Amino acid sequence: MDEALIRSLTPSVLTVLVRRGADFAAAEDAVQEALVEAVRGWADDPPRDPKGWLVTVAWRRFLDAARADTARRRREDRVEEEPAPGPAPDVDDTLQLYFLCAHPSLTPSSAVALTLRAVGGLTTRQIARAYLVPEATMAQRISRAKRTVSGVRFDRPGDVATVLRVLYLVFNEGYSGDVDLAAEAIRLTRQLAASVDHPEVAGLLALMLLHHARRVARTAPDGSLVPLAEQDRGRWDTASIAEGVAILQAALARDRLGEFQAQAAIAALHADAPTAGETDWVQIVEWYDELARLTGSPVVRLNRAVAVGEADGPRAGLAALAGLDEALPRYTAVAAYLHERDGDLDRAARLYAEAARKASDLAERDHLTRRAARLNSRRREGR
């Protein structure tokens, strides 16, 4: 049985258990045990109703755990509540579960981390990388969030902003290729846009569509990364680009600018350029200025330095880079690129090699290693 199918059923199964009275932490543990059993057993004997099977097994695991911790009478009461085997309602509760996990008792950052782990299918390591914190720190944050919501009633959903942050990070992990969740994030954001009239929801949907339109061109047949400037723009999905631009324009017309709209505007400028050389870098820098004002993010300022280097020359880009923390992810790779543009091939090659050693993604590491080797070869040929 395809593990992707099993993963896709997780949110609905978890929702059923929570609705039946299980606290969130115990329900998640029970669902995880059921998933392990499914992975082991479905390959030889898949059930006719996978979701119903998972609900039944997960609920039994929850009851087993409850029996170990409660009095005899309470155990017997819970056993009587066990749902009868049979088909489960085919309802997509994923987006609702996102809102439930964004509980008002949690801080936004803790709600995002918990939802990514429990519903989004991301590992603790992936979440830690998205937040730029050590894995152990993120594990503690998720554990604290579970303890906070343990036993509380899930009748007060969280706010839209927290759910948007979760969807954005899920999409980014899917888009990176580590976990194929990008299409699912787009599907859920479409659902949210259909039910919530908010320009930032539209901005996030536009951003996802514009990035996803370029996905097939991001890798070569051998799996290696293809930089934006070198991508075959004829392979971009023009229908998705047109839809993303139309959604973005409608959102911007409401004059309630947010960070997702600003990011989408940058993506739209890249998508609008017929060639890399025709990219409107001056306007992209202006949008990065808006984005930096909205977020204060050092990662935004790092990306802005690249845009400045394209708009005003590599020396200007290096000057914009100078005030940033060198420990930022991709800082060294950006510095290498700007020094290469400035003609300092020795330094650029060293920085590319250093960036490759720091890279956590194998495809990115290979890409940076090849760039370092290419520059070293050019240097030798020039002697």
GROMACS .gro file of C-alpha atoms in nm:
model
  383
    1MET     CA    1   0.000   0.000   0.000
    2ASP     CA    2   0.136   0.341  -0.092
    3GLU     CA    3   0.272   0.526   0.213
    4ALA     CA    4   0.156   0.853   0.058
    5LEU     CA    5  -0.205   0.732   0.088
    6ILE     CA    6  -0.151   0.640   0.452
    7ARG     CA    7   0.000   0.985   0.522
    8SER     CA    8  -0.288   1.163   0.346
    9LEU     CA    9  -0.542   0.993   0.572
   10THR     CA   10  -0.368   1.099   0.895
   11PRO     CA   11  -0.544   1.436   0.949
   12SER     CA   12  -0.895   1.293   0.908
   13VAL     CA   13  -0.823   1.002   1.142
   14LEU     CA   14  -0.676   1.237   1.402
   15THR     CA   15  -0.982   1.461   1.375
   16VAL     CA   16  -1.216   1.166   1.438
   17LEU     CA   17  -1.030   1.072   1.756
   18VAL     CA   18  -1.027   1.429   1.887
   19ARG     CA   19  -1.397   1.467   1.816
   20ARG     CA   20  -1.467   1.144   2.004
   21GLY     CA   21  -1.308   1.285   2.319
   22ALA     CA   22  -0.940   1.189   2.300
   23ASP     CA   23  -0.700   1.461   2.409
   24PHE     CA   24  -0.467   1.573   2.133
   25ALA     CA   25  -0.138   1.419   2.257
   26ALA     CA   26  -0.292   1.077   2.324
   27ALA     CA   27  -0.479   1.085   1.993
   28GLU     CA   28  -0.162   1.166   1.799
   29ASP     CA   29   0.027   0.879   1.968
   30ALA     CA   30  -0.255   0.638   1.888
   31VAL     CA   31  -0.270   0.746   1.523
   32GLN     CA   32   0.107   0.707   1.486
   33GLU     CA   33   0.087   0.349   1.620
   34ALA     CA   34  -0.193   0.272   1.375
   35LEU     CA   35   0.012   0.414   1.088
   36VAL     CA   36   0.309   0.195   1.181
   37GLU     CA   37   0.083  -0.110   1.182
   38ALA     CA   38  -0.062  -0.006   0.845
   39VAL     CA   39   0.281   0.030   0.686
   40ARG     CA   40   0.374  -0.316   0.810
   41GLY     CA   41   0.056  -0.497   0.718
   42TRP     CA   42  -0.115  -0.330   0.423
   43ALA     CA   43   0.141  -0.434   0.164
   44ASP     CA   44   0.024  -0.796   0.190
   45ASP     CA   45  -0.341  -0.743   0.282
   46PRO     CA   46  -0.473  -0.389   0.217
   47PRO     CA   47  -0.817  -0.315   0.368
   48ARG     CA   48  -1.115  -0.226   0.151
   49ASP     CA   49  -1.175   0.088   0.362
   50PRO     CA   50  -0.832   0.229   0.462
   51LYS     CA   51  -0.970   0.524   0.658
   52GLY     CA   52  -1.219   0.312   0.851
   53TRP     CA   53  -0.942   0.065   0.930
   54LEU     CA   54  -0.714   0.341   1.062
   55VAL     CA   55  -0.992   0.497   1.272
   56THR     CA   56  -1.074   0.161   1.430
   57VAL     CA   57  -0.713   0.064   1.502
   58ALA     CA   58  -0.613   0.410   1.626
   59TRP     CA   59  -0.914   0.426   1.859
   60ARG     CA   60  -0.824   0.084   1.999
   61ARG     CA   61  -0.468   0.201   2.061
   62PHE     CA   62  -0.604   0.508   2.239
   63LEU     CA   63  -0.825   0.290   2.456
   64ASP     CA   64  -0.534   0.060   2.539
   65ALA     CA   65  -0.335   0.360   2.663
   66ALA     CA   66  -0.631   0.492   2.861
   67ARG     CA   67  -0.676   0.156   3.033
   68ALA     CA   68  -0.319   0.178   3.163
   69ASP     CA   69  -0.377   0.518   3.326
   70THR     CA   70  -0.737   0.528   3.451
   71ALA     CA   71  -0.961   0.343   3.694
   72ARG     CA   72  -1.152   0.028   3.597
   73ARG     CA   73  -1.490   0.200   3.561
   74ARG     CA   74  -1.347   0.477   3.338
   75ARG     CA   75  -1.176   0.214   3.124
   76GLU     CA   76  -1.500   0.024   3.074
   77ASP     CA   77  -1.684   0.346   2.981
   78ARG     CA   78  -1.431   0.427   2.711
   79VAL     CA   79  -1.442   0.072   2.572
   80GLU     CA   80  -1.816   0.110   2.514
   81GLU     CA   81  -1.745   0.424   2.308
   82GLU     CA   82  -1.532   0.233   2.056
   83PRO     CA   83  -1.669   0.295   1.706
   84ALA     CA   84  -1.799  -0.007   1.524
   85PRO     CA   85  -1.587  -0.127   1.231
   86GLY     CA   86  -1.706  -0.012   0.892
   87PRO     CA   87  -1.671   0.268   0.639
   88ALA     CA   88  -1.587   0.609   0.784
   89PRO     CA   89  -1.744   0.924   0.639
   90ASP     CA   90  -1.543   1.051   0.344
   91VAL     CA   91  -1.498   1.408   0.469
   92ASP     CA   92  -1.184   1.615   0.429
   93ASP     CA   93  -1.123   1.761   0.773
   94THR     CA   94  -0.762   1.862   0.713
   95LEU     CA   95  -0.812   2.237   0.701
   96GLN     CA   96  -1.036   2.228   1.008
   97LEU     CA   97  -0.767   2.034   1.193
   98TYR     CA   98  -0.515   2.304   1.100
   99PHE     CA   99  -0.740   2.559   1.271
  100LEU     CA  100  -0.791   2.338   1.576
  101CYS     CA  101  -0.417   2.291   1.621
  102ALA     CA  102  -0.371   2.669   1.607
  103HIS     CA  103  -0.534   2.678   1.951
  104PRO     CA  104  -0.566   3.012   2.135
  105SER     CA  105  -0.385   2.863   2.436
  106LEU     CA  106  -0.066   2.834   2.227
  107THR     CA  107   0.167   3.105   2.106
  108PRO     CA  108   0.164   3.139   1.725
  109SER     CA  109   0.512   2.986   1.691
  110SER     CA  110   0.420   2.687   1.909
  111ALA     CA  111   0.090   2.638   1.723
  112VAL     CA  112   0.272   2.638   1.390
  113ALA     CA  113   0.532   2.389   1.512
  114LEU     CA  114   0.269   2.156   1.659
  115THR     CA  115   0.056   2.162   1.343
  116LEU     CA  116   0.352   2.100   1.116
  117ARG     CA  117   0.447   1.797   1.322
  118ALA     CA  118   0.101   1.654   1.391
  119VAL     CA  119  -0.085   1.735   1.068
  120GLY     CA  120   0.164   1.858   0.810
  121GLY     CA  121   0.372   1.542   0.812
  122LEU     CA  122   0.706   1.722   0.868
  123THR     CA  123   0.981   1.586   1.088
  124THR     CA  124   1.117   1.775   1.387
  125ARG     CA  125   1.440   1.831   1.193
  126GLN     CA  126   1.257   1.989   0.899
  127ILE     CA  127   1.059   2.218   1.129
  128ALA     CA  128   1.375   2.320   1.314
  129ARG     CA  129   1.543   2.405   0.985
  130ALA     CA  130   1.248   2.622   0.883
  131TYR     CA  131   1.269   2.811   1.213
  132LEU     CA  132   1.651   2.834   1.208
  133VAL     CA  133   1.683   2.668   1.552
  134PRO     CA  134   1.855   2.346   1.673
  135GLU     CA  135   1.653   2.027   1.641
  136ALA     CA  136   1.662   1.970   2.020
  137THR     CA  137   1.514   2.316   2.079
  138MET     CA  138   1.229   2.248   1.838
  139ALA     CA  139   1.163   1.906   1.995
  140GLN     CA  140   1.122   2.075   2.334
  141ARG     CA  141   0.893   2.340   2.185
  142ILE     CA  142   0.667   2.076   2.030
  143SER     CA  143   0.659   1.876   2.354
  144ARG     CA  144   0.560   2.186   2.550
  145ALA     CA  145   0.285   2.259   2.298
  146LYS     CA  146   0.149   1.905   2.334
  147ARG     CA  147   0.144   1.940   2.713
  148THR     CA  148  -0.033   2.275   2.686
  149VAL     CA  149  -0.319   2.144   2.474
  150SER     CA  150  -0.342   1.807   2.650
  151GLY     CA  151  -0.688   1.784   2.800
  152VAL     CA  152  -0.819   2.115   2.664
  153ARG     CA  153  -1.136   2.133   2.458
  154PHE     CA  154  -1.076   2.189   2.088
  155ASP     CA  155  -1.380   2.410   2.042
  156ARG     CA  156  -1.199   2.740   1.983
  157PRO     CA  157  -1.009   2.741   1.655
  158GLY     CA  158  -0.699   2.954   1.608
  159ASP     CA  159  -0.662   3.255   1.382
  160VAL     CA  160  -0.610   3.272   1.009
  161ALA     CA  161  -0.260   3.421   1.036
  162THR     CA  162  -0.129   3.113   1.220
  163VAL     CA  163  -0.288   2.875   0.971
  164LEU     CA  164  -0.137   3.075   0.683
  165ARG     CA  165   0.208   3.043   0.842
  166VAL     CA  166   0.164   2.667   0.868
  167LEU     CA  167   0.051   2.632   0.507
  168TYR     CA  168   0.342   2.846   0.390
  169LEU     CA  169   0.599   2.630   0.569
  170VAL     CA  170   0.435   2.307   0.452
  171PHE     CA  171   0.449   2.434   0.094
  172ASN     CA  172   0.815   2.532   0.132
  173GLU     CA  173   0.907   2.183   0.250
  174GLY     CA  174   0.713   2.031  -0.037
  175TYR     CA  175   0.873   2.270  -0.284
  176SER     CA  176   1.221   2.183  -0.158
  177GLY     CA  177   1.166   1.823  -0.262
  178ASP     CA  178   1.224   1.673   0.086
  179VAL     CA  179   0.855   1.596   0.129
  180ASP     CA  180   0.609   1.620  -0.159
  181LEU     CA  181   0.354   1.842   0.016
  182ALA     CA  182   0.339   2.141  -0.219
  183ALA     CA  183   0.027   2.033  -0.407
  184GLU     CA  184  -0.152   1.953  -0.081
  185ALA     CA  185  -0.065   2.297   0.058
  186ILE     CA  186  -0.206   2.461  -0.256
  187ARG     CA  187  -0.524   2.253  -0.229
  188LEU     CA  188  -0.580   2.357   0.132
  189THR     CA  189  -0.502   2.721   0.059
  190ARG     CA  190  -0.760   2.716  -0.221
  191GLN     CA  191  -1.014   2.586   0.030
  192LEU     CA  192  -0.920   2.861   0.273
  193ALA     CA  193  -0.944   3.129   0.004
  194ALA     CA  194  -1.291   3.006  -0.087
  195SER     CA  195  -1.412   3.041   0.273
  196VAL     CA  196  -1.215   3.343   0.404
  197ASP     CA  197  -1.218   3.683   0.234
  198HIS     CA  198  -0.872   3.810   0.326
  199PRO     CA  199  -0.604   3.961   0.095
  200GLU     CA  200  -0.321   3.770   0.266
  201VAL     CA  201  -0.494   3.438   0.199
  202ALA     CA  202  -0.510   3.540  -0.166
  203GLY     CA  203  -0.149   3.657  -0.149
  204LEU     CA  204  -0.032   3.319  -0.019
  205LEU     CA  205  -0.229   3.131  -0.286
  206ALA     CA  206  -0.079   3.353  -0.557
  207LEU     CA  207   0.270   3.298  -0.416
  208MET     CA  208   0.227   2.921  -0.414
  209LEU     CA  209   0.094   2.912  -0.770
  210LEU     CA  210   0.376   3.130  -0.903
  211HIS     CA  211   0.646   2.921  -0.739
  212HIS     CA  212   0.483   2.590  -0.825
  213ALA     CA  213   0.460   2.697  -1.191
  214ARG     CA  214   0.841   2.682  -1.209
  215ARG     CA  215   0.884   2.356  -1.025
  216VAL     CA  216   0.943   2.124  -1.322
  217ALA     CA  217   1.223   2.349  -1.448
  218ARG     CA  218   1.409   2.359  -1.116
  219THR     CA  219   1.586   2.026  -1.169
  220ALA     CA  220   1.772   1.868  -1.457
  221PRO     CA  221   1.702   1.508  -1.572
  222ASP     CA  222   1.987   1.388  -1.347
  223GLY     CA  223   1.824   1.552  -1.042
  224SER     CA  224   2.068   1.842  -1.017
  225LEU     CA  225   1.942   2.189  -0.932
  226VAL     CA  226   1.894   2.443  -1.209
  227PRO     CA  227   1.929   2.808  -1.091
  228LEU     CA  228   1.647   3.045  -1.181
  229ALA     CA  229   1.858   3.234  -1.434
  230GLU     CA  230   1.938   2.908  -1.618
  231GLN     CA  231   1.591   2.753  -1.620
  232ASP     CA  232   1.407   2.676  -1.944
  233ARG     CA  233   1.121   2.924  -1.914
  234GLY     CA  234   0.933   2.740  -2.184
  235ARG     CA  235   0.872   2.466  -1.927
  236TRP     CA  236   0.702   2.699  -1.680
  237ASP     CA  237   0.329   2.649  -1.631
  238THR     CA  238   0.185   2.962  -1.793
  239ALA     CA  239  -0.171   2.885  -1.679
  240SER     CA  240  -0.063   2.875  -1.314
  241ILE     CA  241   0.137   3.195  -1.363
  242ALA     CA  242  -0.162   3.373  -1.516
  243GLU     CA  243  -0.389   3.257  -1.234
  244GLY     CA  244  -0.137   3.360  -0.968
  245VAL     CA  245  -0.090   3.706  -1.120
  246ALA     CA  246  -0.466   3.763  -1.145
  247ILE     CA  247  -0.520   3.661  -0.782
  248LEU     CA  248  -0.231   3.883  -0.672
  249GLN     CA  249  -0.357   4.187  -0.862
  250ALA     CA  250  -0.701   4.155  -0.702
  251ALA     CA  251  -0.542   4.128  -0.357
  252LEU     CA  252  -0.310   4.428  -0.406
  253ALA     CA  253  -0.603   4.638  -0.527
  254ARG     CA  254  -0.751   4.615  -0.176
  255ASP     CA  255  -0.455   4.817  -0.041
  256ARG     CA  256  -0.395   4.594   0.263
  257LEU     CA  257  -0.040   4.483   0.191
  258GLY     CA  258   0.103   4.187   0.379
  259GLU     CA  259   0.416   3.978   0.356
  260PHE     CA  260   0.265   3.706   0.135
  261GLN     CA  261   0.142   3.962  -0.116
  262ALA     CA  262   0.488   4.121  -0.123
  263GLN     CA  263   0.655   3.783  -0.179
  264ALA     CA  264   0.406   3.703  -0.452
  265ALA     CA  265   0.482   4.036  -0.621
  266ILE     CA  266   0.851   3.941  -0.634
  267ALA     CA  267   0.767   3.598  -0.775
  268ALA     CA  268   0.540   3.762  -1.034
  269LEU     CA  269   0.821   3.988  -1.154
  270HIS     CA  270   1.044   3.685  -1.206
  271ALA     CA  271   0.764   3.502  -1.388
  272ASP     CA  272   0.690   3.803  -1.608
  273ALA     CA  273   1.045   3.833  -1.744
  274PRO     CA  274   1.083   3.661  -2.086
  275THR     CA  275   1.453   3.604  -2.008
  276ALA     CA  276   1.666   3.630  -1.696
  277GLY     CA  277   1.840   3.935  -1.844
  278GLU     CA  278   1.507   4.118  -1.874
  279THR     CA  279   1.416   4.079  -1.507
  280ASP     CA  280   1.310   4.407  -1.346
  281TRP     CA  281   1.558   4.391  -1.058
  282VAL     CA  282   1.504   4.753  -0.956
  283GLN     CA  283   1.139   4.686  -0.884
  284ILE     CA  284   1.227   4.359  -0.711
  285VAL     CA  285   1.457   4.550  -0.474
  286GLU     CA  286   1.169   4.788  -0.398
  287TRP     CA  287   0.944   4.495  -0.309
  288TYR     CA  288   1.218   4.346  -0.089
  289ASP     CA  289   1.232   4.681   0.092
  290GLU     CA  290   0.857   4.652   0.157
  291LEU     CA  291   0.897   4.292   0.268
  292ALA     CA  292   1.183   4.380   0.505
  293ARG     CA  293   0.967   4.655   0.654
  294LEU     CA  294   0.680   4.414   0.707
  295THR     CA  295   0.880   4.125   0.853
  296GLY     CA  296   1.218   4.249   0.978
  297SER     CA  297   1.348   3.910   0.863
  298PRO     CA  298   1.725   3.870   0.814
  299VAL     CA  299   1.651   3.608   0.547
  300VAL     CA  300   1.459   3.872   0.352
  301ARG     CA  301   1.756   4.107   0.378
  302LEU     CA  302   1.983   3.827   0.255
  303ASN     CA  303   1.766   3.778  -0.053
  304ARG     CA  304   1.752   4.154  -0.097
  305ALA     CA  305   2.132   4.163  -0.117
  306VAL     CA  306   2.117   3.933  -0.420
  307ALA     CA  307   1.860   4.159  -0.585
  308VAL     CA  308   2.072   4.467  -0.512
  309GLY     CA  309   2.369   4.291  -0.668
  310GLU     CA  310   2.168   4.235  -0.984
  311ALA     CA  311   2.020   4.584  -0.994
  312ASP     CA  312   2.323   4.794  -0.894
  313GLY     CA  313   2.619   4.561  -0.941
  314PRO     CA  314   2.795   4.302  -0.725
  315ARG     CA  315   2.983   4.559  -0.514
  316ALA     CA  316   2.651   4.708  -0.405
  317GLY     CA  317   2.522   4.359  -0.329
  318LEU     CA  318   2.827   4.284  -0.114
  319ALA     CA  319   2.775   4.611   0.072
  320ALA     CA  320   2.414   4.512   0.144
  321LEU     CA  321   2.539   4.174   0.263
  322ALA     CA  322   2.799   4.319   0.498
  323GLY     CA  323   2.562   4.399   0.782
  324LEU     CA  324   2.410   4.051   0.805
  325ASP     CA  325   2.500   3.760   1.033
  326GLU     CA  326   2.734   3.521   0.853
  327ALA     CA  327   2.566   3.229   1.034
  328LEU     CA  328   2.248   3.280   0.831
  329PRO     CA  329   2.159   2.982   0.610
  330ARG     CA  330   2.282   3.043   0.252
  331TYR     CA  331   2.482   3.351   0.356
  332THR     CA  332   2.805   3.190   0.234
  333ALA     CA  333   2.646   3.081  -0.095
  334VAL     CA  334   2.517   3.435  -0.159
  335ALA     CA  335   2.860   3.580  -0.080
  336ALA     CA  336   3.019   3.331  -0.320
  337TYR     CA  337   2.780   3.431  -0.599
  338LEU     CA  338   2.840   3.803  -0.552
  339HIS     CA  339   3.217   3.759  -0.542
  340GLU     CA  340   3.196   3.550  -0.860
  341ARG     CA  341   2.996   3.829  -1.025
  342ASP     CA  342   3.263   4.073  -0.908
  343GLY     CA  343   3.539   3.871  -1.074
  344ASP     CA  344   3.708   3.740  -0.754
  345LEU     CA  345   3.712   3.376  -0.862
  346ASP     CA  346   3.957   3.257  -0.595
  347ARG     CA  347   3.742   3.382  -0.311
  348ALA     CA  348   3.421   3.273  -0.479
  349ALA     CA  349   3.549   2.916  -0.526
  350ARG     CA  350   3.651   2.895  -0.160
  351LEU     CA  351   3.313   3.027  -0.048
  352TYR     CA  352   3.122   2.788  -0.274
  353ALA     CA  353   3.316   2.496  -0.126
  354GLU     CA  354   3.246   2.622   0.226
  355ALA     CA  355   2.877   2.667   0.148
  356ALA     CA  356   2.863   2.311   0.011
  357ARG     CA  357   3.000   2.177   0.340
  358LYS     CA  358   2.730   2.365   0.531
  359ALA     CA  359   2.441   2.262   0.306
  360SER     CA  360   2.196   2.013   0.458
  361ASP     CA  361   2.023   1.930   0.129
  362LEU     CA  362   2.212   1.685  -0.094
  363ALA     CA  363   2.104   1.846  -0.423
  364GLU     CA  364   2.208   2.190  -0.302
  365ARG     CA  365   2.541   2.052  -0.176
  366ASP     CA  366   2.612   1.894  -0.515
  367HIS     CA  367   2.517   2.216  -0.694
  368LEU     CA  368   2.753   2.429  -0.482
  369THR     CA  369   3.032   2.175  -0.514
  370ARG     CA  370   3.002   2.183  -0.893
  371ARG     CA  371   3.013   2.564  -0.896
  372ALA     CA  372   3.332   2.559  -0.688
  373ALA     CA  373   3.488   2.300  -0.922
  374ARG     CA  374   3.389   2.503  -1.228
  375LEU     CA  375   3.556   2.817  -1.092
  376ASN     CA  376   3.870   2.627  -0.992
  377SER     CA  377   3.887   2.489  -1.345
  378ARG     CA  378   3.854   2.839  -1.492
  379ARG     CA  379   4.128   2.966  -1.266
  380ARG     CA  380   4.366   2.690  -1.373
  381GLU     CA  381   4.291   2.752  -1.739
  382GLY     CA  382   4.360   3.122  -1.693
  383ARG     CA  383   4.708   3.074  -1.552
   0.00000   0.00000   0.00000
